[in-house]
mmCIF file of C-alpha atoms in Angstrom:
data_model
loop_
_atom_site.group_PDB
_atom_site.id
_atom_site.type_symbol
_atom_site.label_atom_id
_atom_site.label_comp_id
_atom_site.label_asym_id
_atom_site.label_seq_id
_atom_site.Cartn_x
_atom_site.Cartn_y
_atom_site.Cartn_z
ATOM 1 C CA GLY P 1 -0.062 0.008 -0.086
ATOM 2 C CA ILE P 2 0.916 3.583 -0.086
ATOM 3 C CA GLN P 3 3.474 4.912 2.251
ATOM 4 C CA VAL P 4 2.793 8.040 4.357
ATOM 5 C CA GLU P 5 5.640 9.580 6.416
ATOM 6 C CA GLN P 6 5.245 12.611 8.889
ATOM 7 C CA SER P 7 7.837 14.851 10.275
ATOM 8 C CA PRO P 8 8.878 15.728 12.926
ATOM 9 C CA PRO P 9 7.732 12.738 15.012
ATOM 10 C CA ASP P 10 7.715 14.983 18.106
ATOM 11 C CA LEU P 11 7.621 18.671 18.585
ATOM 12 C CA ILE P 12 7.711 20.779 21.698
ATOM 13 C CA LEU P 13 6.757 24.430 21.477
ATOM 14 C CA GLN P 14 6.355 27.362 23.822
ATOM 15 C CA GLU P 15 2.856 28.759 23.732
ATOM 16 C CA GLY P 16 2.618 31.335 21.048
ATOM 17 C CA ALA P 17 5.061 29.850 18.750
ATOM 18 C CA ASN P 18 4.312 28.777 15.112
ATOM 19 C CA SER P 19 5.112 25.417 13.652
ATOM 20 C CA THR P 20 4.971 23.455 10.352
ATOM 21 C CA LEU P 21 4.207 19.844 10.150
ATOM 22 C CA ARG P 22 5.012 17.866 7.038
ATOM 23 C CA CYS P 23 3.403 14.830 5.391
ATOM 24 C CA ASN P 24 4.992 12.902 2.461
ATOM 25 C CA PHE P 25 3.137 10.210 0.482
ATOM 26 C CA SER P 26 4.617 7.756 -1.928
ATOM 27 C CA ASP P 27 1.943 7.701 -4.621
ATOM 28 C CA SER P 28 -0.930 9.615 -6.267
ATOM 29 C CA VAL P 29 -3.822 10.170 -3.996
ATOM 30 C CA ASN P 30 -7.593 10.963 -4.376
ATOM 31 C CA ASN P 31 -7.835 12.555 -0.939
ATOM 32 C CA LEU P 32 -5.931 13.994 1.950
ATOM 33 C CA GLN P 33 -7.101 14.682 5.485
ATOM 34 C CA TRP P 34 -5.483 16.168 8.473
ATOM 35 C CA PHE P 35 -6.719 15.025 12.000
ATOM 36 C CA HIS P 36 -5.946 16.124 15.436
ATOM 37 C CA GLN P 37 -6.142 13.340 18.067
ATOM 38 C CA ASN P 38 -6.565 15.225 21.378
ATOM 39 C CA PRO P 39 -5.352 13.977 24.739
ATOM 40 C CA TRP P 40 -8.745 12.228 25.185
ATOM 41 C CA GLY P 41 -8.228 10.186 22.148
ATOM 42 C CA GLN P 42 -10.834 11.876 19.865
ATOM 43 C CA LEU P 43 -10.014 12.193 16.166
ATOM 44 C CA ILE P 44 -10.934 15.659 15.143
ATOM 45 C CA ASN P 45 -11.104 16.454 11.442
ATOM 46 C CA LEU P 46 -8.993 19.535 10.730
ATOM 47 C CA PHE P 47 -8.796 19.700 6.931
ATOM 48 C CA TYR P 48 -9.971 17.701 3.899
ATOM 49 C CA ILE P 49 -7.470 18.878 1.254
ATOM 50 C CA PRO P 50 -6.624 16.776 -1.578
ATOM 51 C CA SER P 51 -4.981 19.878 -3.272
ATOM 52 C CA GLY P 52 -4.550 23.548 -2.736
ATOM 53 C CA THR P 53 -4.623 25.581 0.420
ATOM 54 C CA LYS P 54 -7.186 26.026 3.178
ATOM 55 C CA GLN P 55 -7.366 28.089 6.287
ATOM 56 C CA ASN P 56 -9.278 27.674 9.517
ATOM 57 C CA GLY P 57 -8.508 30.159 12.201
ATOM 58 C CA ARG P 58 -4.986 29.716 13.375
ATOM 59 C CA LEU P 59 -4.501 26.596 11.369
ATOM 60 C CA SER P 60 -3.922 26.295 7.576
ATOM 61 C CA ALA P 61 -2.899 23.512 5.315
ATOM 62 C CA THR P 62 -1.421 23.147 1.799
ATOM 63 C CA THR P 63 -1.250 20.106 -0.352
ATOM 64 C CA VAL P 64 0.924 19.828 -3.487
ATOM 65 C CA ALA P 65 -0.419 16.694 -5.057
ATOM 66 C CA THR P 66 2.020 16.691 -7.991
ATOM 67 C CA GLU P 67 4.924 16.536 -5.556
ATOM 68 C CA ARG P 68 3.320 14.212 -2.996
ATOM 69 C CA TYR P 69 3.423 16.222 0.142
ATOM 70 C CA SER P 70 1.152 18.296 2.371
ATOM 71 C CA LEU P 71 1.911 20.855 5.137
ATOM 72 C CA LEU P 72 -0.009 21.834 8.170
ATOM 73 C CA TYR P 73 0.670 25.247 9.664
ATOM 74 C CA ILE P 74 -0.171 26.038 13.333
ATOM 75 C CA SER P 75 0.235 29.713 14.280
ATOM 76 C CA SER P 76 0.208 31.210 17.757
ATOM 77 C CA SER P 77 0.209 27.811 19.366
ATOM 78 C CA GLN P 78 -1.950 27.248 22.534
ATOM 79 C CA THR P 79 -1.873 24.432 25.149
ATOM 80 C CA THR P 80 -5.075 23.048 23.742
ATOM 81 C CA ASP P 81 -3.249 22.307 20.379
ATOM 82 C CA SER P 82 -1.355 19.569 22.082
ATOM 83 C CA GLY P 83 -1.980 16.159 20.855
ATOM 84 C CA VAL P 84 -1.167 13.973 17.843
ATOM 85 C CA TYR P 85 -1.514 15.181 14.370
ATOM 86 C CA PHE P 86 -2.261 12.638 11.762
ATOM 87 C CA CYS P 87 -2.002 12.971 7.927
ATOM 88 C CA ALA P 88 -4.180 10.350 6.057
ATOM 89 C CA VAL P 89 -4.424 9.707 2.343
ATOM 90 C CA LEU P 90 -6.738 7.726 0.024
ATOM 91 C CA ASP P 91 -4.878 5.887 -2.690
ATOM 92 C CA GLN P 92 -6.303 5.515 -6.149
ATOM 93 C CA THR P 93 -7.033 1.828 -6.082
ATOM 94 C CA GLY P 94 -10.724 2.550 -5.534
ATOM 95 C CA ALA P 95 -10.798 0.809 -2.233
ATOM 96 C CA ASN P 96 -11.713 3.943 -0.120
ATOM 97 C CA ASN P 97 -9.257 3.102 2.495
ATOM 98 C CA LEU P 98 -7.298 6.028 4.351
ATOM 99 C CA PHE P 99 -3.730 5.228 5.069
ATOM 100 C CA PHE P 100 -2.436 7.033 8.033
ATOM 101 C CA GLY P 101 0.910 8.485 8.673
ATOM 102 C CA THR P 102 2.739 7.769 12.125
ATOM 103 C CA GLY P 103 1.774 11.052 13.352
ATOM 104 C CA THR P 104 3.509 14.164 14.950
ATOM 105 C CA ARG P 105 3.054 14.487 18.611
ATOM 106 C CA LEU P 106 2.689 18.042 19.548
ATOM 107 C CA THR P 107 3.273 19.381 23.161
ATOM 108 C CA VAL P 108 2.542 23.062 23.798
ATOM 109 C CA ILE P 109 4.150 24.301 26.959
ATOM 110 C CA PRO P 110 2.677 27.485 28.743
ATOM 111 C CA ASP L 1 -26.563 14.898 17.018
ATOM 112 C CA THR L 2 -23.322 12.788 17.168
ATOM 113 C CA ALA L 3 -22.387 11.964 13.515
ATOM 114 C CA VAL L 4 -20.590 8.652 14.122
ATOM 115 C CA SER L 5 -21.153 6.915 17.311
ATOM 116 C CA GLN L 6 -19.666 3.846 18.925
ATOM 117 C CA THR L 7 -20.650 1.817 21.920
ATOM 118 C CA PRO L 8 -19.366 1.002 24.370
ATOM 119 C CA LYS L 9 -16.456 3.534 24.904
ATOM 120 C CA TYR L 10 -14.516 1.121 27.178
ATOM 121 C CA LEU L 11 -14.647 -2.699 27.138
ATOM 122 C CA VAL L 12 -12.761 -4.952 29.429
ATOM 123 C CA THR L 13 -12.990 -8.695 28.937
ATOM 124 C CA GLN L 14 -11.277 -11.946 29.485
ATOM 125 C CA MET L 15 -9.472 -13.858 27.048
ATOM 126 C CA GLY L 16 -11.425 -16.287 24.996
ATOM 127 C CA ASN L 17 -14.623 -14.186 25.318
ATOM 128 C CA ASP L 18 -16.606 -13.027 22.233
ATOM 129 C CA LYS L 19 -17.441 -9.334 22.145
ATOM 130 C CA SER L 20 -19.277 -6.856 19.816
ATOM 131 C CA ILE L 21 -18.724 -3.046 19.210
ATOM 132 C CA LYS L 22 -21.449 -1.254 17.701
ATOM 133 C CA CYS L 23 -21.181 1.748 15.310
ATOM 134 C CA GLU L 24 -23.896 4.029 13.984
ATOM 135 C CA GLN L 25 -23.777 6.953 11.610
ATOM 136 C CA ASN L 26 -26.390 9.548 10.952
ATOM 137 C CA LEU L 27 -24.648 11.372 8.031
ATOM 138 C CA GLY L 28 -26.189 9.465 5.152
ATOM 139 C CA HIS L 29 -22.867 8.079 4.161
ATOM 140 C CA ASP L 30 -22.592 5.009 1.999
ATOM 141 C CA THR L 31 -19.231 3.690 3.308
ATOM 142 C CA MET L 32 -18.272 2.589 6.694
ATOM 143 C CA TYR L 33 -14.941 1.566 8.150
ATOM 144 C CA TRP L 34 -13.259 -0.038 11.165
ATOM 145 C CA TYR L 35 -9.747 1.015 12.116
ATOM 146 C CA LYS L 36 -7.397 -0.329 14.893
ATOM 147 C CA GLN L 37 -5.118 1.978 16.885
ATOM 148 C CA ASP L 38 -2.246 0.094 18.423
ATOM 149 C CA SER L 39 -0.252 1.116 21.573
ATOM 150 C CA LYS L 40 2.155 2.923 19.471
ATOM 151 C CA LYS L 41 -0.780 5.084 18.107
ATOM 152 C CA PHE L 42 -0.476 3.737 14.620
ATOM 153 C CA LEU L 43 -3.912 3.669 12.868
ATOM 154 C CA LYS L 44 -4.670 0.832 10.386
ATOM 155 C CA ILE L 45 -7.537 -0.046 8.335
ATOM 156 C CA MET L 46 -9.330 -3.353 9.174
ATOM 157 C CA PHE L 47 -12.559 -3.101 7.024
ATOM 158 C CA SER L 48 -14.330 -1.049 4.562
ATOM 159 C CA TYR L 49 -17.966 -1.621 3.640
ATOM 160 C CA ASN L 50 -20.637 -0.248 1.591
ATOM 161 C CA ASN L 51 -23.833 -1.705 0.453
ATOM 162 C CA LYS L 52 -22.194 -3.550 -2.279
ATOM 163 C CA GLU L 53 -18.765 -4.690 -1.167
ATOM 164 C CA LEU L 54 -16.837 -5.733 1.949
ATOM 165 C CA ILE L 55 -13.063 -5.112 1.588
ATOM 166 C CA ILE L 56 -11.045 -6.981 4.301
ATOM 167 C CA ASN L 57 -7.473 -6.168 5.092
ATOM 168 C CA GLU L 58 -5.691 -9.250 4.662
ATOM 169 C CA THR L 59 -3.727 -8.941 7.851
ATOM 170 C CA VAL L 60 -7.020 -9.032 9.998
ATOM 171 C CA PRO L 61 -7.604 -12.502 11.699
ATOM 172 C CA ASN L 62 -10.811 -14.104 10.648
ATOM 173 C CA ARG L 63 -11.936 -13.913 14.402
ATOM 174 C CA PHE L 64 -12.819 -10.413 13.468
ATOM 175 C CA SER L 65 -16.040 -9.928 11.419
ATOM 176 C CA PRO L 66 -18.062 -6.836 10.447
ATOM 177 C CA LYS L 67 -21.907 -7.136 10.271
ATOM 178 C CA SER L 68 -23.955 -4.558 8.725
ATOM 179 C CA PRO L 69 -27.793 -4.699 9.372
ATOM 180 C CA ASP L 70 -28.368 -1.515 7.291
ATOM 181 C CA LYS L 71 -26.369 1.362 5.629
ATOM 182 C CA ALA L 72 -26.244 3.359 8.908
ATOM 183 C CA HIS L 73 -24.588 0.651 11.049
ATOM 184 C CA LEU L 74 -21.503 -1.493 11.026
ATOM 185 C CA ASN L 75 -20.769 -3.587 13.979
ATOM 186 C CA LEU L 76 -17.613 -5.281 14.860
ATOM 187 C CA HIS L 77 -17.664 -9.045 16.071
ATOM 188 C CA ILE L 78 -14.710 -10.372 17.748
ATOM 189 C CA ASN L 79 -14.528 -14.146 18.702
ATOM 190 C CA SER L 80 -11.933 -15.743 21.150
ATOM 191 C CA LEU L 81 -10.325 -12.642 22.224
ATOM 192 C CA GLU L 82 -6.572 -12.740 22.568
ATOM 193 C CA LEU L 83 -4.374 -10.408 24.690
ATOM 194 C CA GLY L 84 -2.948 -8.854 21.387
ATOM 195 C CA ASP L 85 -6.539 -7.711 20.520
ATOM 196 C CA SER L 86 -6.237 -4.982 23.256
ATOM 197 C CA ALA L 87 -6.349 -1.689 21.188
ATOM 198 C CA VAL L 88 -8.511 1.329 20.522
ATOM 199 C CA TYR L 89 -10.928 0.654 17.624
ATOM 200 C CA PHE L 90 -12.445 3.335 15.584
ATOM 201 C CA CYS L 91 -15.343 3.335 13.402
ATOM 202 C CA ALA L 92 -15.691 5.810 10.596
ATOM 203 C CA SER L 93 -17.842 6.727 7.550
ATOM 204 C CA SER L 94 -17.678 8.598 4.347
ATOM 205 C CA TRP L 95 -19.590 9.364 1.246
ATOM 206 C CA ARG L 96 -17.707 7.432 -1.371
ATOM 207 C CA ASP L 97 -14.106 8.649 -1.337
ATOM 208 C CA THR L 98 -14.739 12.028 0.132
ATOM 209 C CA GLU L 99 -13.985 13.176 3.725
ATOM 210 C CA ALA L 100 -14.227 10.497 6.593
ATOM 211 C CA PHE L 101 -15.575 11.127 10.034
ATOM 212 C CA PHE L 102 -14.439 9.053 12.970
ATOM 213 C CA GLY L 103 -16.319 7.972 16.105
ATOM 214 C CA GLN L 104 -14.906 8.557 19.527
ATOM 215 C CA GLY L 105 -13.279 5.064 19.770
ATOM 216 C CA THR L 106 -13.636 2.075 21.851
ATOM 217 C CA ARG L 107 -10.812 1.049 24.049
ATOM 218 C CA LEU L 108 -10.681 -2.696 24.285
ATOM 219 C CA THR L 109 -8.744 -4.436 26.999
ATOM 220 C CA VAL L 110 -8.302 -8.080 27.130
ATOM 221 C CA VAL L 111 -7.275 -9.596 30.459
#
C-alpha cells in the first residue's frame, strides 16, 4: 500500500510559537485529510485537502499533490493544540481506505 | 446529534470471550470502516464496507467480522479474544471517497 511519512515525530513548542508539520506520501492520492487526536483520544477533522490551500482560524494546510506532500501550519500555538496530528491519504485503487501516517506528537507548554 | 457514534467507549473482557462493538452514523454516508489503533498510536484499516462490497485487510484475523444490518450501522464482532487484541478501535464513515469522519473510539482491554 501507499506509504505516508510525517515529520517531525515529536515537537515541543512554547505557547505562542508557530510550527509546520509535513506529510509525504509515496503515490498519487484521491484524498488527503489532517486530523488532530486530542489527549482524550478523539480524532478531530482539521482539513479535507486533496490539493490547494485552506485556512481555518490559526490553522492552515497546503497540499501539493504533484509533488506528493502536504503541510499543516499552526500559528500562535495554544496548550489546547497539544496532541497527535495525523495525515491520512486515500490511494487511487478505489478501495476507499485511508492510509495514516505515524503522526506528529505536539506538546505546547505554557 | 453525534455524527458517528460507537458503543461501548470502554470494554474490559477476559481472553477467550466473544464481544461486539456497535457503530452508527447519521450522516447518510454510503461507506463505513473499522480502524485499529495500537499502543504506538498507529492507525490501520481493518475493513471498509458499502452496500455492495466488503473489503478486508488481509492482515486481520478471521476472528474479526463486520456485520451491517443496514447502511447506517457497521458492528464489529470479535471471537475468542486474545491479549494482542487490546487496542482502540475506531469506526468511521464517508460518502464514497470524500471526507471521512470518525467515532470517539472504543478502548478494548483483554485480560
